[in-house]
Short mmCIF file of C-alpha atoms in Angstrom, two decimals:
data_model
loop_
_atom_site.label_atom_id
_atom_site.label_comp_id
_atom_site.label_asym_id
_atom_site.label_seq_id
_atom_site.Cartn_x
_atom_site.Cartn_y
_atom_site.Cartn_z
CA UNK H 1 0.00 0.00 0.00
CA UNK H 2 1.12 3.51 -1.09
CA UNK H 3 -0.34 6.79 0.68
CA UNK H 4 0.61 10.48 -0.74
CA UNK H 5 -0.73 12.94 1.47
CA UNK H 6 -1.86 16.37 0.07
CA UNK H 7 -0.54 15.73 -3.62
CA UNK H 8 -1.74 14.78 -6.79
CA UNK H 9 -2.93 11.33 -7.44
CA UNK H 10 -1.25 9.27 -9.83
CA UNK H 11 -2.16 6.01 -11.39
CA UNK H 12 0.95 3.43 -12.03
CA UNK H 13 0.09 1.34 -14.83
CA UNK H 14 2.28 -1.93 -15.47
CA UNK H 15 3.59 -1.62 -18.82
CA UNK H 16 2.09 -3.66 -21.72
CA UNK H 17 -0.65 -4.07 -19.39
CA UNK H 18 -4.00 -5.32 -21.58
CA UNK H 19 -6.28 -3.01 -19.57
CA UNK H 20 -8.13 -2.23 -16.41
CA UNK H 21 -11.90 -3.26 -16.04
CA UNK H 22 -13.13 -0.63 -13.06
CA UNK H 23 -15.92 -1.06 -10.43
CA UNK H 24 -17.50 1.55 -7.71
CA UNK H 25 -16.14 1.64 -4.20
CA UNK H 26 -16.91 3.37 -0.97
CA UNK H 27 -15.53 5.96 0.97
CA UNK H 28 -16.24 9.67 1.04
CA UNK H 29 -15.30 9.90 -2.65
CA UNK H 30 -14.09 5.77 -3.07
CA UNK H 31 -13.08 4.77 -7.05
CA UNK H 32 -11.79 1.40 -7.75
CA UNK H 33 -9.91 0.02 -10.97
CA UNK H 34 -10.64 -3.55 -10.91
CA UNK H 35 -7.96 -5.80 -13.86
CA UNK H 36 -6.20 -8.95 -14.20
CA UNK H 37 -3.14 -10.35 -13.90
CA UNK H 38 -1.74 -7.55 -11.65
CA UNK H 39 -1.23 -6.89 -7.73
CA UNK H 40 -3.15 -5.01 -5.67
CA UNK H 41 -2.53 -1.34 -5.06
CA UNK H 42 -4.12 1.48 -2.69
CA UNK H 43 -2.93 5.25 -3.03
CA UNK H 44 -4.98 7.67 -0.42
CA UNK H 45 -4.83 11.53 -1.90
CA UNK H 46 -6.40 12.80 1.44
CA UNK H 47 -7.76 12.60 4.47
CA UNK H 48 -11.31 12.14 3.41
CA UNK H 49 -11.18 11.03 0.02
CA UNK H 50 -9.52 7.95 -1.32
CA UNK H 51 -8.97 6.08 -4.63
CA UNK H 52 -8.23 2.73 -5.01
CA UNK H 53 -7.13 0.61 -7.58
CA UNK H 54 -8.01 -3.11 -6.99
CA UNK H 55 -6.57 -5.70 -9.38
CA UNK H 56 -7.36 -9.73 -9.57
CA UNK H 57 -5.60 -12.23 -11.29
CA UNK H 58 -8.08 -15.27 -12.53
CA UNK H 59 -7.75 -17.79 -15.41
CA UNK H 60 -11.09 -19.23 -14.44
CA UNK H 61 -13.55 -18.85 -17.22
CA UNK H 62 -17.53 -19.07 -16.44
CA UNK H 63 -19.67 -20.06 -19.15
CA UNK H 64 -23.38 -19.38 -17.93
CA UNK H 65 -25.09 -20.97 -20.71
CA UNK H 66 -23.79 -25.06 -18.85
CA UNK H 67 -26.20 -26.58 -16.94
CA UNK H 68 -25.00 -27.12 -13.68
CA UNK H 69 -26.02 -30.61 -11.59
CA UNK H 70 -27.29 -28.14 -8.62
CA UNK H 71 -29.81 -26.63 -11.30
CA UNK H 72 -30.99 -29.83 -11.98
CA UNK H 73 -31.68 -30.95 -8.75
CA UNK H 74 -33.29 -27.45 -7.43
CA UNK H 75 -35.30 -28.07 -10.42
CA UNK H 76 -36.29 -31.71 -9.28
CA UNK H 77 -37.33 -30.48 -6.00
CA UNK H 78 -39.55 -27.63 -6.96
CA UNK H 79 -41.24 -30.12 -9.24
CA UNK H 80 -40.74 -33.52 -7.96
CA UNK H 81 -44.04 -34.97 -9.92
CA UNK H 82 -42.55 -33.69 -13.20
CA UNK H 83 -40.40 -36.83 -14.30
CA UNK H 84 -42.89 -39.15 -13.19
CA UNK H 85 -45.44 -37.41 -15.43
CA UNK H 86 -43.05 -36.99 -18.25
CA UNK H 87 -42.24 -41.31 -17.83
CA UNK H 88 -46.21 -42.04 -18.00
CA UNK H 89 -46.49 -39.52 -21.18
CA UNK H 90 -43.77 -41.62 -22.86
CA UNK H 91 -45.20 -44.72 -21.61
CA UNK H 92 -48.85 -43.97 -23.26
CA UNK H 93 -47.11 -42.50 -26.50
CA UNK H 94 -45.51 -45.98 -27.02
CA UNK H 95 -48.56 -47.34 -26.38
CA UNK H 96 -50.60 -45.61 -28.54
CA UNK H 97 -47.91 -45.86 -30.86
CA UNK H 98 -47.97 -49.54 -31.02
CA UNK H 99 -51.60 -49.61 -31.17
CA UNK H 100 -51.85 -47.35 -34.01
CA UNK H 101 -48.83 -49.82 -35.66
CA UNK H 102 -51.09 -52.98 -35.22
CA UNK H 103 -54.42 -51.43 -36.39
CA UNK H 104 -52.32 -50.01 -39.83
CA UNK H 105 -51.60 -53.24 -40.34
CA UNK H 106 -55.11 -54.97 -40.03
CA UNK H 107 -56.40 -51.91 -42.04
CA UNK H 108 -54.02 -53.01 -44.93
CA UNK H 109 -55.22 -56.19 -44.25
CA UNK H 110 -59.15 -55.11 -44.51
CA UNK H 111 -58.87 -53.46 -47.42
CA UNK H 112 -57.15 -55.84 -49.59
CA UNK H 113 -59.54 -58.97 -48.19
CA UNK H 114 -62.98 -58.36 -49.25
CA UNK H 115 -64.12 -60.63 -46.84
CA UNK H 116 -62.80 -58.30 -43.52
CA UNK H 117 -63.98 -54.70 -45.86
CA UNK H 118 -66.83 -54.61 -43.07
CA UNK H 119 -64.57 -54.22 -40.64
CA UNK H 120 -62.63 -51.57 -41.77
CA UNK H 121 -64.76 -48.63 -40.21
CA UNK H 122 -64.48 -50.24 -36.76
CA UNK H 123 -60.53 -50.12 -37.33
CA UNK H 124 -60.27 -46.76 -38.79
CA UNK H 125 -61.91 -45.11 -35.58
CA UNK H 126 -59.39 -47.56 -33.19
CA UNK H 127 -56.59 -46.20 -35.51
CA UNK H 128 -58.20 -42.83 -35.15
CA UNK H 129 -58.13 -42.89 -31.41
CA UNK H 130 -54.35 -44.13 -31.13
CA UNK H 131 -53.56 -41.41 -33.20
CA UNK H 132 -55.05 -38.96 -31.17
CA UNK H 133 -53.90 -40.58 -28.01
CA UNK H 134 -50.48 -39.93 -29.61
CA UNK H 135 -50.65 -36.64 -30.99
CA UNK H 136 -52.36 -35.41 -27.01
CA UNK H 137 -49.44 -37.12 -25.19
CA UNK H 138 -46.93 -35.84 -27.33
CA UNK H 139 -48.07 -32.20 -26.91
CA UNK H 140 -48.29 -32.40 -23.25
CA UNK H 141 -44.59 -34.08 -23.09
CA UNK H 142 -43.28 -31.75 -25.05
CA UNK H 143 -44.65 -28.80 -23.05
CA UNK H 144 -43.18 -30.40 -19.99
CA UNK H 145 -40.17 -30.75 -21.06
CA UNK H 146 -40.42 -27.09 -22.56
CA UNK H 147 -41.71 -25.94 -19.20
CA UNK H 148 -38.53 -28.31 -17.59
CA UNK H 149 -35.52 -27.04 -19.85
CA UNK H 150 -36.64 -23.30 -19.12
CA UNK H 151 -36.64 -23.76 -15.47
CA UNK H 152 -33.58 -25.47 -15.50
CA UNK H 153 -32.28 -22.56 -17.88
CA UNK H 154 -33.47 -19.91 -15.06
CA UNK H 155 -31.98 -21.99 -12.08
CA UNK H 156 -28.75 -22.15 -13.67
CA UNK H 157 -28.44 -18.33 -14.52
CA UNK H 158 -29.71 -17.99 -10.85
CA UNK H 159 -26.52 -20.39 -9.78
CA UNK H 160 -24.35 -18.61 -12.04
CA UNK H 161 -25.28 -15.57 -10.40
CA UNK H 162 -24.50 -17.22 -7.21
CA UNK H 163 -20.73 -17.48 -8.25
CA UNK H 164 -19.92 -14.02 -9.22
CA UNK H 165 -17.42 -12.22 -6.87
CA UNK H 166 -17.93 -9.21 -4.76
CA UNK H 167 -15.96 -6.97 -2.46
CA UNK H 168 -16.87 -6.11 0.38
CA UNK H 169 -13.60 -4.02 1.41
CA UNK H 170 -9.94 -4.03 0.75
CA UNK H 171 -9.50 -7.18 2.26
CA UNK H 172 -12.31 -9.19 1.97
CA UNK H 173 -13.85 -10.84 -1.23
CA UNK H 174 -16.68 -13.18 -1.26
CA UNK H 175 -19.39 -14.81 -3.94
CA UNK H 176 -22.51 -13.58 -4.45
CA UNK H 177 -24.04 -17.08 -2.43
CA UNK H 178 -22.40 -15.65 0.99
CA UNK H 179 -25.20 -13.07 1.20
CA UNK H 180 -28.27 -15.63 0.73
CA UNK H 181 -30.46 -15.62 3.61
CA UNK H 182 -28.24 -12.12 4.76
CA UNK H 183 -29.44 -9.42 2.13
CA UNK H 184 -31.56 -8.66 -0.59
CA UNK H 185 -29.05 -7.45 -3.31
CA UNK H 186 -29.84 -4.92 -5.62
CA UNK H 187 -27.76 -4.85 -8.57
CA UNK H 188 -27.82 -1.16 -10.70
CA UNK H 189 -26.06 -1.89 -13.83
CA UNK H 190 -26.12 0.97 -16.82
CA UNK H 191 -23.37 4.50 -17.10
CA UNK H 192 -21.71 5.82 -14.27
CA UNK H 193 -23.88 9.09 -14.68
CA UNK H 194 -27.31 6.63 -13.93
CA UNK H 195 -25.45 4.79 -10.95
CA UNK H 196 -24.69 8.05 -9.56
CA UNK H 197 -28.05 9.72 -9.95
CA UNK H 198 -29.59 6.31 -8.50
CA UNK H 199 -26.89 6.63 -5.52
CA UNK H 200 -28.80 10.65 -5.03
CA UNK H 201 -32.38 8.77 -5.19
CA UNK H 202 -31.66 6.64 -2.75
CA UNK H 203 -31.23 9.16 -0.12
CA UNK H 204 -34.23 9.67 1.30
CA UNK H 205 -34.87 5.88 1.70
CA UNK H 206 -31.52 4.88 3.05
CA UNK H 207 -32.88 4.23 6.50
CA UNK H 208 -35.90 2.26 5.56
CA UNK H 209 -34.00 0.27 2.63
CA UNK H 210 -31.20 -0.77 4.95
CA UNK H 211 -34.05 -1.76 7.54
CA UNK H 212 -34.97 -4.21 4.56
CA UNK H 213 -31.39 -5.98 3.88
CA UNK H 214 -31.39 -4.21 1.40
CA UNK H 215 -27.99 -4.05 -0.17
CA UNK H 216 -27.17 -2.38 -3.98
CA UNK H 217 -24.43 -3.79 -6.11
CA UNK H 218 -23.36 -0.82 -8.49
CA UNK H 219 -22.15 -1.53 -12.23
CA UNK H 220 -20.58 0.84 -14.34
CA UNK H 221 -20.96 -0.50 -17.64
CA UNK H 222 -19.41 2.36 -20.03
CA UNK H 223 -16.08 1.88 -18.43
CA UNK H 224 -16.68 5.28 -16.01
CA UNK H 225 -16.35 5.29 -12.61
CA UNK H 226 -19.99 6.65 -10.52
CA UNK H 227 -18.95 9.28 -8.20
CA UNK H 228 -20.24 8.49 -4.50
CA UNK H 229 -20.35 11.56 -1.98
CA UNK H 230 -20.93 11.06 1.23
CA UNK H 231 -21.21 14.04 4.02
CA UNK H 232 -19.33 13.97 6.85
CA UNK H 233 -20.44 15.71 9.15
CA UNK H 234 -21.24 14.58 13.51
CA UNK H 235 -25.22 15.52 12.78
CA UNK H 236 -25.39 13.32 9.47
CA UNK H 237 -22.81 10.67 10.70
CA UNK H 238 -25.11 7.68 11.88
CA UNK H 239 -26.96 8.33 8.49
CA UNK H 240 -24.09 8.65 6.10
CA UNK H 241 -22.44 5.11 7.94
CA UNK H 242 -25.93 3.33 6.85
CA UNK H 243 -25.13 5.10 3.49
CA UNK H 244 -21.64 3.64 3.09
CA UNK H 245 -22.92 0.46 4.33
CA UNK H 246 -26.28 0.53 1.25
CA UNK H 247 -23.42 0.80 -1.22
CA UNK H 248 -20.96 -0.95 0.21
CA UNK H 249 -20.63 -3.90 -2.45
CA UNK H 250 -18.29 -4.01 -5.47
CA UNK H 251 -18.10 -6.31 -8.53
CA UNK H 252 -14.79 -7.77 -9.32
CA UNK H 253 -13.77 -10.34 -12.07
CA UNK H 254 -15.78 -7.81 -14.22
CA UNK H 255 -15.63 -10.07 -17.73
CA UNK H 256 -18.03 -12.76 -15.85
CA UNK H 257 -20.48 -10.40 -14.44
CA UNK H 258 -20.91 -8.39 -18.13
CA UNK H 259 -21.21 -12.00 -19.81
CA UNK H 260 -23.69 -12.70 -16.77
CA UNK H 261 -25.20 -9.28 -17.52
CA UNK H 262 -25.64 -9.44 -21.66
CA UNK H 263 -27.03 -12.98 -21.51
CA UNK H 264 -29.64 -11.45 -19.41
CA UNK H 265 -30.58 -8.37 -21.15
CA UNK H 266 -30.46 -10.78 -24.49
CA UNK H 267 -33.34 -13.01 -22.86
CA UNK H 268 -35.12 -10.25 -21.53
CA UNK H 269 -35.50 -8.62 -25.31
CA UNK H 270 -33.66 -5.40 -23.68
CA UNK H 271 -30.70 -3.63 -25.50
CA UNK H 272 -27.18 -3.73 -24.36
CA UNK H 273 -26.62 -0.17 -23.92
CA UNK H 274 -29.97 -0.41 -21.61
CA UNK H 275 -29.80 0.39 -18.08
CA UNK H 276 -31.24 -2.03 -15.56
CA UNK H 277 -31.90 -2.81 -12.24
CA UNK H 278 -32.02 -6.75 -11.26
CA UNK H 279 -33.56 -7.15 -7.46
CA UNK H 280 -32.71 -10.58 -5.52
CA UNK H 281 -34.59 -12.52 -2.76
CA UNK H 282 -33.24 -13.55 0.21
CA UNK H 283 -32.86 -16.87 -1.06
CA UNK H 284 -30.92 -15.41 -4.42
CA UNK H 285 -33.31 -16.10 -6.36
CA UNK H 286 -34.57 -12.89 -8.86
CA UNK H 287 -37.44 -11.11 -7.57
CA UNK H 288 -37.90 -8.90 -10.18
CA UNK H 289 -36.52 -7.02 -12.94
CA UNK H 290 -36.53 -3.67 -14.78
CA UNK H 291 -35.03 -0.88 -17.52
CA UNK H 292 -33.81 2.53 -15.38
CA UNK H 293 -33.19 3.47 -11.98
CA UNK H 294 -34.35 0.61 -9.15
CA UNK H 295 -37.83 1.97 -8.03
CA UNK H 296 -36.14 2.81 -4.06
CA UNK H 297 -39.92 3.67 -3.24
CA UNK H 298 -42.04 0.47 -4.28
CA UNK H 299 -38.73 -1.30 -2.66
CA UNK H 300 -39.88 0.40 0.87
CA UNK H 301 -43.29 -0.30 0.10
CA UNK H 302 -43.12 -3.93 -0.47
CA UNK H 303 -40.38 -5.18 1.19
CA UNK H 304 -40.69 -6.10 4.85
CA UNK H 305 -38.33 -5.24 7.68
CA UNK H 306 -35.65 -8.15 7.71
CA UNK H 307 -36.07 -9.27 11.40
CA UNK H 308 -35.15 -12.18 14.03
CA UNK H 309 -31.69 -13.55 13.35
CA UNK H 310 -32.03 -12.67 9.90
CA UNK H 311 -31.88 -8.82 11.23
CA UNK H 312 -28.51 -9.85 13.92
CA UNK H 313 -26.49 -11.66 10.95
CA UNK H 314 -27.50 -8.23 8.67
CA UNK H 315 -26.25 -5.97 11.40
CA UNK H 316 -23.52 -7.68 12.01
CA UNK H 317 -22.03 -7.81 8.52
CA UNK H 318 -18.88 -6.84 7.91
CA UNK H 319 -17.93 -9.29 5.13
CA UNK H 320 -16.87 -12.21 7.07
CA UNK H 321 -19.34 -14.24 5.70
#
């Protein structure tokens, strides 16, 4: 760690260096430079104000689109009636199938006999009946299994999701999973000019959305950095420490959480220069969804007050998780 005290700040930039992906930070004025395949590096400019550049070195490469076991078998227990309904549809479309087989054959066999050409209606309307017996089971297996790949499909992103790193502060980095059951994470992704007028809106409802879990995961996606200001002051201190603590969260391994990102805003129908909030359960799972700034009021509104042990393990966050 570096410190320069009253002077200018610098950035030091290893040489043939591919690039720096950057992320938001805290602090009274906190920006953080998030790369690979470099160390990590803190220079403080001042007393109150701080920059930081945070670098990660990973070779691991996430591809969202694989199935993971763990979808599958969330998926099995939400719907554990689905692959026993999905054997019997099979079951009755081989039935049916066979039955329509056999009567095709004794139709043949009607209409070139004269003698059996009376009972060629009868075996028309059994042939008839397979068919349809067929064509229904079909339809609702392939629904199922429609209605089965998409869940999986969701539960996976959801897992994906899961695995995406955060930082909590200099020295602590967890996965997305740590805060299940902890926080509902709200993730702001879009310019830094929309983070930081989302950061202002959330002002008035710091208190209440912090009473919630409530915790926002900022995303600069135009490779700008969103300028947090916090006042320090002793009369605003209690509110500017829940402040810190709202937007406390930063993205890091930023290539897996814009893959993450586009993939969504691809299924969604939503372009890629589109900003968007993306609200999470307590569970992790996605509670809902939207193009803009997250709605801070209709959060307050229908959100309850995290409480019981839920409330103590929120309170006492810190990031050791």
């Amino acid at each position: 760690m570096a410190s320069v005290a009253n002077g200018p700040f610098y950035i030091l930039k290893p040489p043939n260096h591919p690039g720096y992906k950057l992320s938001s930070g805290i602090r009274t004025t906190l920006w953080s430079f998030s790369c690979t395949n470099a160390p990590f590096l803190t220079l403080q400019t001042s007393k109150h104000k701080s920059s930081t550049i945070i670098c990660f070195a990973t070779d691991k490469q996430t591809s969202s689109t694989e199935t993971s076991s763990t979808a599958r078998i969330r998926s099995e227990v939400l719907t554990p009636f689905r692959s026993v309904r999905m054997f019997f549809y099979l079951a009755f479309i081989a039935s049916g199938g066979l039955g329509g087989l056999i009567a095709t054959t004794q139709l043949i066999a009607a209409l070139t006999n004269p003698s059996r050409a009376l009972d060629a209606p009868e075996i028309v309307k059994g042939l008839g009946i397979d068919l349809g017996a067929v064509s229904l089971f079909a339809f609702l297996y392939l629904r199922e299994n429609k209605a089965k790949n998409a869940q999986i499909a969701r539960l996976s992103r959801e897992e994906n999701l899961s695995n995406l790193k955060l930082r909590v502060d200099e020295k602590k980095v967890i996965p997305l999973s740590s805060l299940r059951g902890i926080a509902r994470l709200v993730i702001c992704a879009g310019p830094a000019s929309v983070i930081t007028e989302a950061f202002n809106q959330s002002e008035p409802y710091t208190e209440r959305l912090v009473e919630r879990g409530v915790l926002v995961v900022p995303f600069p996606t135009d490779g700008n950095l969103p300028s947090f200001e916090f006042e320090e002051s002793e009369e605003t201190k209690e509110i500017t420490a829940k402040r810190k603590r709202l937007w406390q969260l930063t993205p890091i391994y930023i290539p897996e959480w814009t893959k993450w990102l586009d993939e969504q805003k691809k299924l969604a129908g939503v372009s890629s220069e589109s900003p968007v909030y993306i609200s999470l359960r307590l569970d992790g799972r996605v509670r809902g969804s939207g193009i803009g700034y997250p709605p801070w009021n209709a959060f307050v509104a229908q959100l309850p007050p995290v409480k019981g042990m839920w409330s103590g393990l929120l309170d006492g966050f810190d990031g050791r998780v």
